[in-house]
């Protein structure tokens, strides 16, 4: 990873993590059910196997979810890392279309990409764990 990409990752990671912690997260919607289930079900692997056979095929996602839902700091860390990777990916894709070294245009395009994402989608991804 080059220094500039690492710097962008680090800056976006710190900003997203700060945003998550300043907006004190509370469980909403499906988070309430998964949080209760995480506390009630002591054997998470057995629960995920049961979900696979009776309801859901998202076993890896649900296993991660039920393990992280009541560990806010760990969830916030991974969530900030995922948003940072998203920003780095957008920068990389945009750099692939660049013929020269127009870094300001690339930065503006990435900001436009992010701002055109519907607010509800970003909110669900940043705040709602099951989202």
Steps between C-alpha positions, in 0.01 A plus 500: 500500500650831398537785750223710346251211507599419858452867595152511340409172673622626837323836471170348387527232770547757776217719367251213473595359840461844657163542327377166634608574856360855500161374380462257791353191339181339629343178379219553249274269301652151450795592725273459805408145403858399415632660821252307714571179309874551548450522876255209521677257266829400659609268216511732200622233257206275585266798451649582159467138387137506611444824305656343192267200506184690597514854370810671365786422267703803620691289752831687489337842528272391784783329686705821486193702594403295803859505622543877459158647573559555871866605461457860383868602496604198294208552260586872465863409421402254224232733364749789476748270324234395246404860425868586461548213256194629312661844469834350391319285241316803361831686476667205328218457247504869425879500461466219246306735272759775531743561215725742689573616850180697568465418869264788579255384233522146640429625852202702376363199313527277807317761709228519232473118497453493876258794510276342235443190710153530656514622860298203627748252351797667668309530830404132496857399422652723767257466789275197461707186569267261317482750213 
